[in-house]
CSV table of C-alpha atoms (C1' of nucleotides) in Angstrom, one decimal:
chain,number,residue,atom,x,y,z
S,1,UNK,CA,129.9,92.4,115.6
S,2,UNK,CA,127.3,93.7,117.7
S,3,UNK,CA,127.4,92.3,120.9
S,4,UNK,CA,125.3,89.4,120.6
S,5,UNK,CA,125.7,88.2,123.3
S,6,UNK,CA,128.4,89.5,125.6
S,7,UNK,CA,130.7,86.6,127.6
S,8,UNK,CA,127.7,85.8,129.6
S,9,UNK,CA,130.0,84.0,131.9
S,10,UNK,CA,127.1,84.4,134.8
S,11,UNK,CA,125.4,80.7,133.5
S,12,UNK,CA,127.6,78.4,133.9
S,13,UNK,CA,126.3,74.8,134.0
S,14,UNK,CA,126.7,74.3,138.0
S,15,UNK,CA,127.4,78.1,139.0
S,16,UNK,CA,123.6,78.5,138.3
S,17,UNK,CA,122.4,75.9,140.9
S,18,UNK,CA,125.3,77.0,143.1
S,19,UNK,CA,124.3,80.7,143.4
S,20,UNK,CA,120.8,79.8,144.4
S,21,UNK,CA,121.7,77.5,147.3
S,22,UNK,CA,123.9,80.1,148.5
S,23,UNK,CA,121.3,82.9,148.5
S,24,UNK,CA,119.5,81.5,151.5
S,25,UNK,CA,121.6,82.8,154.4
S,26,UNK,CA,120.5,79.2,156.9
S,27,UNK,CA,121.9,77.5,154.1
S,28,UNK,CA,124.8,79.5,153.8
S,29,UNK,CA,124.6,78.9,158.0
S,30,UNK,CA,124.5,75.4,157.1
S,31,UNK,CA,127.7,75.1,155.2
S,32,UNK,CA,129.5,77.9,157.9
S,33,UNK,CA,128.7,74.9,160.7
S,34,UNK,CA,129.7,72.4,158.5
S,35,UNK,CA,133.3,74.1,158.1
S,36,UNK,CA,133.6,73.3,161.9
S,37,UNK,CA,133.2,69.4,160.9
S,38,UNK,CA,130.8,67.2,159.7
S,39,UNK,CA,127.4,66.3,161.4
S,40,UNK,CA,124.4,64.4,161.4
S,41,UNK,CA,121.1,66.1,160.2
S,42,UNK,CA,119.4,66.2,163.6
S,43,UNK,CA,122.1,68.0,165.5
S,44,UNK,CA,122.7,70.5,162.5
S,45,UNK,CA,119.0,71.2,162.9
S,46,UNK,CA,119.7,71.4,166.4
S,47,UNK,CA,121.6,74.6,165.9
S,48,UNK,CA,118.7,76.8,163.9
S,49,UNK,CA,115.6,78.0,165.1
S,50,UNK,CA,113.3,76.9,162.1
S,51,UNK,CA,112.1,73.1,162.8
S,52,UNK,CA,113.9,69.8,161.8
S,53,UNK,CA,112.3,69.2,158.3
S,54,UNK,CA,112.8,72.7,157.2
S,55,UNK,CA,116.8,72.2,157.3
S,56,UNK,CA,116.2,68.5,156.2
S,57,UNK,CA,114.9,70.4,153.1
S,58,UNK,CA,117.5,73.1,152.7
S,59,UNK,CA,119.8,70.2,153.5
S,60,UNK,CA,118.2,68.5,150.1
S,61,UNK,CA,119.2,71.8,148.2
S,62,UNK,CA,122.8,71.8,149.1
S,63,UNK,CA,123.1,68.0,148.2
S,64,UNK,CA,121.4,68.9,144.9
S,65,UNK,CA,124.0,72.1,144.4
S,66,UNK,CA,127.0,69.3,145.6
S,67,UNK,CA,127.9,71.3,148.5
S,68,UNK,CA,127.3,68.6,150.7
S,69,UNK,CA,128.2,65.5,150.9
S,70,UNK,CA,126.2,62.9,153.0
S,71,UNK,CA,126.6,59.3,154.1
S,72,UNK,CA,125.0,56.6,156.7
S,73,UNK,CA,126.4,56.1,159.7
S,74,UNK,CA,124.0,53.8,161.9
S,75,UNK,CA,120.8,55.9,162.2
S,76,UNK,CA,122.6,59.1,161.4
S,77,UNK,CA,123.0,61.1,158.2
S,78,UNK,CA,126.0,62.8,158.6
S,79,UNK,CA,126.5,65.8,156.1
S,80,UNK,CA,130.0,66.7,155.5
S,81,UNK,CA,130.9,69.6,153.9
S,82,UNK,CA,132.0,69.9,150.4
S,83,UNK,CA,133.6,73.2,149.2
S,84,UNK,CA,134.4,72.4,145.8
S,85,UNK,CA,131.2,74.2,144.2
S,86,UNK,CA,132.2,77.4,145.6
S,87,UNK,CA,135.1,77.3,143.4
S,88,UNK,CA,132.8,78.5,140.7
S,89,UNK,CA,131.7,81.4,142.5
S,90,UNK,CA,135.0,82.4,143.5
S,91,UNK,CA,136.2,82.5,139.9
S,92,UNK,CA,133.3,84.6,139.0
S,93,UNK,CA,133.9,87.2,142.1
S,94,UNK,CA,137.2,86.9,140.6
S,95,UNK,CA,136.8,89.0,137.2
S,96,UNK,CA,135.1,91.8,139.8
S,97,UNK,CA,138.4,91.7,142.4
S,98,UNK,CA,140.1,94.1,140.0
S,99,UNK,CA,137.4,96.4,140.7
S,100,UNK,CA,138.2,97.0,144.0
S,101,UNK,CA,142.1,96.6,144.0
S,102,UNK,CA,142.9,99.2,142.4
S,103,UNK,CA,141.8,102.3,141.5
S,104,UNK,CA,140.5,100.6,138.3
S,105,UNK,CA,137.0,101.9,139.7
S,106,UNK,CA,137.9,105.9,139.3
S,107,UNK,CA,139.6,105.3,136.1
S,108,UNK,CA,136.0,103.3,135.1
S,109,UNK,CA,134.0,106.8,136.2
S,110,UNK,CA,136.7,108.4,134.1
S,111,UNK,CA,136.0,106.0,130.7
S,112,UNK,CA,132.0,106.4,131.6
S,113,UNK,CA,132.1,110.0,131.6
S,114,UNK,CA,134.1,109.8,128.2
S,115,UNK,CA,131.6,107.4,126.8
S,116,UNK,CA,128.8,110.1,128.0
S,117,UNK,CA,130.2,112.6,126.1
S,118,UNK,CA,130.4,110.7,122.8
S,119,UNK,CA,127.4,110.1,123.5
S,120,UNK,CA,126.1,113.4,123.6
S,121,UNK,CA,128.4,114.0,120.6
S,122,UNK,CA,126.4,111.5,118.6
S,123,UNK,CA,122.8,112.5,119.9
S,124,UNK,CA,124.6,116.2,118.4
S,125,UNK,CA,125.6,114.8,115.8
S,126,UNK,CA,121.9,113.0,114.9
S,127,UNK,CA,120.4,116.2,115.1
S,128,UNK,CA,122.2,117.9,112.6
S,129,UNK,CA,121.1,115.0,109.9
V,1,UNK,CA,131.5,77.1,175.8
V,2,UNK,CA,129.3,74.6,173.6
V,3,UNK,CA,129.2,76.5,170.5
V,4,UNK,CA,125.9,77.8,171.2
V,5,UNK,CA,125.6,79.6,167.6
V,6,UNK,CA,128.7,79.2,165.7
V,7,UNK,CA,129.8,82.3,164.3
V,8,UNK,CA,127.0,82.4,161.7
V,9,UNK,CA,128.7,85.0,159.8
V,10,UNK,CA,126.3,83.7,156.8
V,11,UNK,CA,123.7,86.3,158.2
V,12,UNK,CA,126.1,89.9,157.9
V,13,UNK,CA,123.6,92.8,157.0
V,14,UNK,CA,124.0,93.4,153.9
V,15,UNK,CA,125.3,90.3,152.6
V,16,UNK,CA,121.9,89.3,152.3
V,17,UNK,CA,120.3,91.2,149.6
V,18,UNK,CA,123.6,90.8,147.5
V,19,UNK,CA,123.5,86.7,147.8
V,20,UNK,CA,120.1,87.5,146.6
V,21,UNK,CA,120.3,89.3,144.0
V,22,UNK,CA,123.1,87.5,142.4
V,23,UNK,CA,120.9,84.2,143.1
V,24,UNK,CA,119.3,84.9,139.4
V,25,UNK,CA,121.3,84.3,136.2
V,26,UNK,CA,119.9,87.6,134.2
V,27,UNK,CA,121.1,89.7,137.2
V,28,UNK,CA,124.7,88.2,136.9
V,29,UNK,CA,124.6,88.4,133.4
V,30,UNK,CA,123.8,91.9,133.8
V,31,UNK,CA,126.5,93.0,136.0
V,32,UNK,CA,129.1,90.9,133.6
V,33,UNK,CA,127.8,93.4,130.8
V,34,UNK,CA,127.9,96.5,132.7
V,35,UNK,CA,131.8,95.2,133.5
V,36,UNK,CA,132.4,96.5,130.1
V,37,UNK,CA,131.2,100.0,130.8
V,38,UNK,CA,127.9,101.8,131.8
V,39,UNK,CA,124.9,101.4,129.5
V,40,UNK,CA,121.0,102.8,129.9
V,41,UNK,CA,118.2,100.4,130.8
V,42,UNK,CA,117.1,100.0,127.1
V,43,UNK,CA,120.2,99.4,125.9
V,44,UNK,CA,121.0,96.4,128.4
V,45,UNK,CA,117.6,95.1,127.8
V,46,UNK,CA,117.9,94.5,124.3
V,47,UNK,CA,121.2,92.3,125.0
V,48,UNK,CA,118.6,89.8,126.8
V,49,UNK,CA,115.7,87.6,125.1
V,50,UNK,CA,112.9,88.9,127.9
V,51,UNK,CA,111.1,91.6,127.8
V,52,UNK,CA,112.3,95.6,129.0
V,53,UNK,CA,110.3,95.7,132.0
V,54,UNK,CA,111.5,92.4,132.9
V,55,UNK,CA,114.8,93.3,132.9
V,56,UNK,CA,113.4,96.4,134.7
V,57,UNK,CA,112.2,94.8,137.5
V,58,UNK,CA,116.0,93.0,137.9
V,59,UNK,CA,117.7,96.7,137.6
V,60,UNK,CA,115.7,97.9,140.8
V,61,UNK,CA,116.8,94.7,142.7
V,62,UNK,CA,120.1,95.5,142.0
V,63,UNK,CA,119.6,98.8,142.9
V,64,UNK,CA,118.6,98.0,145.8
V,65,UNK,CA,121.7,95.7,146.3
V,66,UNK,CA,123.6,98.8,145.6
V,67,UNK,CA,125.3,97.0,142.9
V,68,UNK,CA,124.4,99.2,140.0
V,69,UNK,CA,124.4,103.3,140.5
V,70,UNK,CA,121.5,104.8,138.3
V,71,UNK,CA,121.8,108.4,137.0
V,72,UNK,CA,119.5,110.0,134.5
V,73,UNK,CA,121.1,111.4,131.6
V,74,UNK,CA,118.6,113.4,129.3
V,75,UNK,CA,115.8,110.7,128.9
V,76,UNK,CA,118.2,108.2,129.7
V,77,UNK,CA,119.1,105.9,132.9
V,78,UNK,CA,122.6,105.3,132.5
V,79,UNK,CA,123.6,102.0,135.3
V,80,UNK,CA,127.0,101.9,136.4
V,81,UNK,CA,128.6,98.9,138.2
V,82,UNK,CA,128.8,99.1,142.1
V,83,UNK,CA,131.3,96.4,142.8
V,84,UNK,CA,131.6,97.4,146.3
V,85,UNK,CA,129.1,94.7,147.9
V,86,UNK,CA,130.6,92.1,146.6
V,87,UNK,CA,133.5,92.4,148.8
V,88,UNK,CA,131.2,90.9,151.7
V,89,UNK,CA,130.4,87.9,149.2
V,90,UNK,CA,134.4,87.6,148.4
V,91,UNK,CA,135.6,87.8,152.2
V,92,UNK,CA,132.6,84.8,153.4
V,93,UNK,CA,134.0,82.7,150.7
V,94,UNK,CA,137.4,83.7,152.1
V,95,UNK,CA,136.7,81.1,154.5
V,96,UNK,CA,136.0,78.4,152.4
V,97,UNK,CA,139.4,79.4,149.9
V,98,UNK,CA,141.4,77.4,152.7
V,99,UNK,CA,139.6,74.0,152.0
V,100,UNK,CA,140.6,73.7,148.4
V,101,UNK,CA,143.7,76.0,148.5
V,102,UNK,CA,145.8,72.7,150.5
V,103,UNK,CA,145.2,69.0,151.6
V,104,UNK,CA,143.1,70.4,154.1
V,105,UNK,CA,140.5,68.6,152.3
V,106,UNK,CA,142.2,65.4,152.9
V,107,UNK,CA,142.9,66.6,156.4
V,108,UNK,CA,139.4,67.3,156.9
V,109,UNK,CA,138.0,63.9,156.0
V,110,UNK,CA,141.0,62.5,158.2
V,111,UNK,CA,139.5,64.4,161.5
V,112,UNK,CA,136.2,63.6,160.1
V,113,UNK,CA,137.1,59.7,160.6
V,114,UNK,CA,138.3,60.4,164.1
V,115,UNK,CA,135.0,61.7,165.2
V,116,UNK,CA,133.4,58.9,164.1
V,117,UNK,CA,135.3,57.1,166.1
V,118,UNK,CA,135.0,59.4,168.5
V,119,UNK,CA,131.1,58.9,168.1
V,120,UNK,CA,131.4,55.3,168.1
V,121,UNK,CA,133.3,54.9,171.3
V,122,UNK,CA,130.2,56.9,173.3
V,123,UNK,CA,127.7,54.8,171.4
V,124,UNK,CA,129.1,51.9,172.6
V,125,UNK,CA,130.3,53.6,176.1
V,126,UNK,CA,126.3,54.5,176.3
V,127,UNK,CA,125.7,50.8,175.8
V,128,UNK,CA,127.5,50.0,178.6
V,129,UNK,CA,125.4,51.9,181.8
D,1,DA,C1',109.0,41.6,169.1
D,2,DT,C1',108.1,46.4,170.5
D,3,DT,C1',109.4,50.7,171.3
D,4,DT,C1',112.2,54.8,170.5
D,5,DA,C1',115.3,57.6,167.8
D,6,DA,C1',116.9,59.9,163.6
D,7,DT,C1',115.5,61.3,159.2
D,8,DG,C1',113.3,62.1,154.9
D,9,DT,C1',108.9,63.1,152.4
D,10,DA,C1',104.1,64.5,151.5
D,11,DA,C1',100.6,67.9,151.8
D,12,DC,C1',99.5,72.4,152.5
D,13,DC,C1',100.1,77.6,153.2
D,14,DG,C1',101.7,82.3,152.5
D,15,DT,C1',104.8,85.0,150.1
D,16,DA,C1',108.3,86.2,146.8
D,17,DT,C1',110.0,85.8,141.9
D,18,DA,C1',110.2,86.1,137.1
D,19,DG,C1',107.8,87.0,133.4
D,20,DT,C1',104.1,89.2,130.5
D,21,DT,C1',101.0,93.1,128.7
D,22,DA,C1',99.0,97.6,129.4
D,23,DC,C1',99.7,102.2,130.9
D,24,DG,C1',101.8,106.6,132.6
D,25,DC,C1',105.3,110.1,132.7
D,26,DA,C1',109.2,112.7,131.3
D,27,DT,C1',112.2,114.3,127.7
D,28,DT,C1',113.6,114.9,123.0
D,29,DA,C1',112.4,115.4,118.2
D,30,DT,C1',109.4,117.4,114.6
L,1,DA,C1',101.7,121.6,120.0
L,2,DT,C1',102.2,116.9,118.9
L,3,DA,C1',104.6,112.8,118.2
L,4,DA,C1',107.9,109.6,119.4
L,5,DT,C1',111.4,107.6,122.8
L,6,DG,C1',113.0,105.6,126.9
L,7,DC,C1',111.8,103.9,131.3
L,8,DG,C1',109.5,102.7,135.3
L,9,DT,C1',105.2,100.8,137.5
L,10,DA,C1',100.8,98.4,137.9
L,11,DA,C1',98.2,94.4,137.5
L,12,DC,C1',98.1,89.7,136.8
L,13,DT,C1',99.9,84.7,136.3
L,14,DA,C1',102.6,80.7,137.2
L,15,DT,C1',106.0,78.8,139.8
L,16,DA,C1',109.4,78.2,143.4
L,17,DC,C1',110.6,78.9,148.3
L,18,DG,C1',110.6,78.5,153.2
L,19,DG,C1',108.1,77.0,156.9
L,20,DT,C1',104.8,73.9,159.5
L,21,DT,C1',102.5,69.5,160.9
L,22,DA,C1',101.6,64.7,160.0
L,23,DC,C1',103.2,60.4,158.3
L,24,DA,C1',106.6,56.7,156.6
L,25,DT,C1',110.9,54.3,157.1
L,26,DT,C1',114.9,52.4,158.9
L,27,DA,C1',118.1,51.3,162.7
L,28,DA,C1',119.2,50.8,167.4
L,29,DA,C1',117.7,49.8,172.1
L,30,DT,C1',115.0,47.1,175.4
DNA sequence: ATTTAATGTAACCGTATAGTTACGCATTAT
DNA sequence: ATAATGCGTAACTATACGGTTACATTAAAT
């Protein structure tokens, strides 16, 4: 069976896109302001350093990963904030959370260390032949 | 009070390098395989279609993520899962578990209406002087 | 009808990423 | 001693990213 290729749960369709929106942290600043209730480009801007058509960009990458939502409103774009995507994420922090809930991560040194030594049983055991 | 700069708890210290390095498929992909117990660098190499130094290259990023541990072993570099930072990537989406756990979605669009409204009324209270 | 306000987009720049091949260095095998 | 293994690093390439300034567009204000 070999291992081919694992559960390789880390590409998901969306969860790819996702991920990268989230790694820039004025995105992730983006959607933290956004909790507070939506807003029109402009006065999100207003709250970073970096000028106006740098967040209308990062704005374009959050609409792309769907973590946005955005709609007219006279000569505003308000951007309202859509948490639905993170979903995806969560569920794959999810299969880690029993990492650090228990003390699942001594009992994991534990199995390593076992592993290590059939290791070194097997490297014996190559020599030998 | 004027929330001058939110709580931008997007931009914790370490936080950073972790929504980085999980930005990239490979390096997800990675840490899902090395759920299933420590491997060497070779041997989590060959479970990917690029080439060894490629996957190289993502093993120090994650290094320096502290989400793998690396410890030589004979001529071996056996990486072990850090979970640890991940915890910082679990408790910012914490804050976003609230929207989709309840209605509060539905809540949200509700007070979203009212400050249009709200937005409305000053327009047209502008208008007037 | 003009002007002003609110945004997105284009063009451009510097830097980081992800990948490749070639090479160097230990450590184990012969 | 020499060969082979297992890995990391260097050098190089192509592409994406984040930022800036200049320009285009649409809607509201005068």
């Amino acid at each position: 069976m070999r291992e081919r290729s694992v559960t390789h749960s880390a590409a998901t369709p969306g969860r790819e896109i996702t991920f990268q929106a989230l790694a820039d942290p004025t995105r992730r600043a983006v959607l933290d302001l956004l909790r507070r209730g939506s807003q029109p480009a402009g006065q999100i801007a207003s709250a970073f350093p970096v000028s106006r058509p740098a967040i209308s960009k990062h704005l374009r990458l959050l609409r792309r990963a769907h973590l946005v939502r955005e709609h007219r409103e006279g000569r505003h774009r308000v951007y309202q904030l859509n948490p639905e995507p993170l979903r995806a994420v969560d569920s794959w922090i999810e299969q880690y959370r029993v990492f650090w809930a228990s003390s699942l991560n001594n009992l994991k040194a534990f199995v390593e260390a076992e592993h290590a030594r059939e290791r070194e049983a097997a490297r014996k055991q190559r020599k030998k032949s």
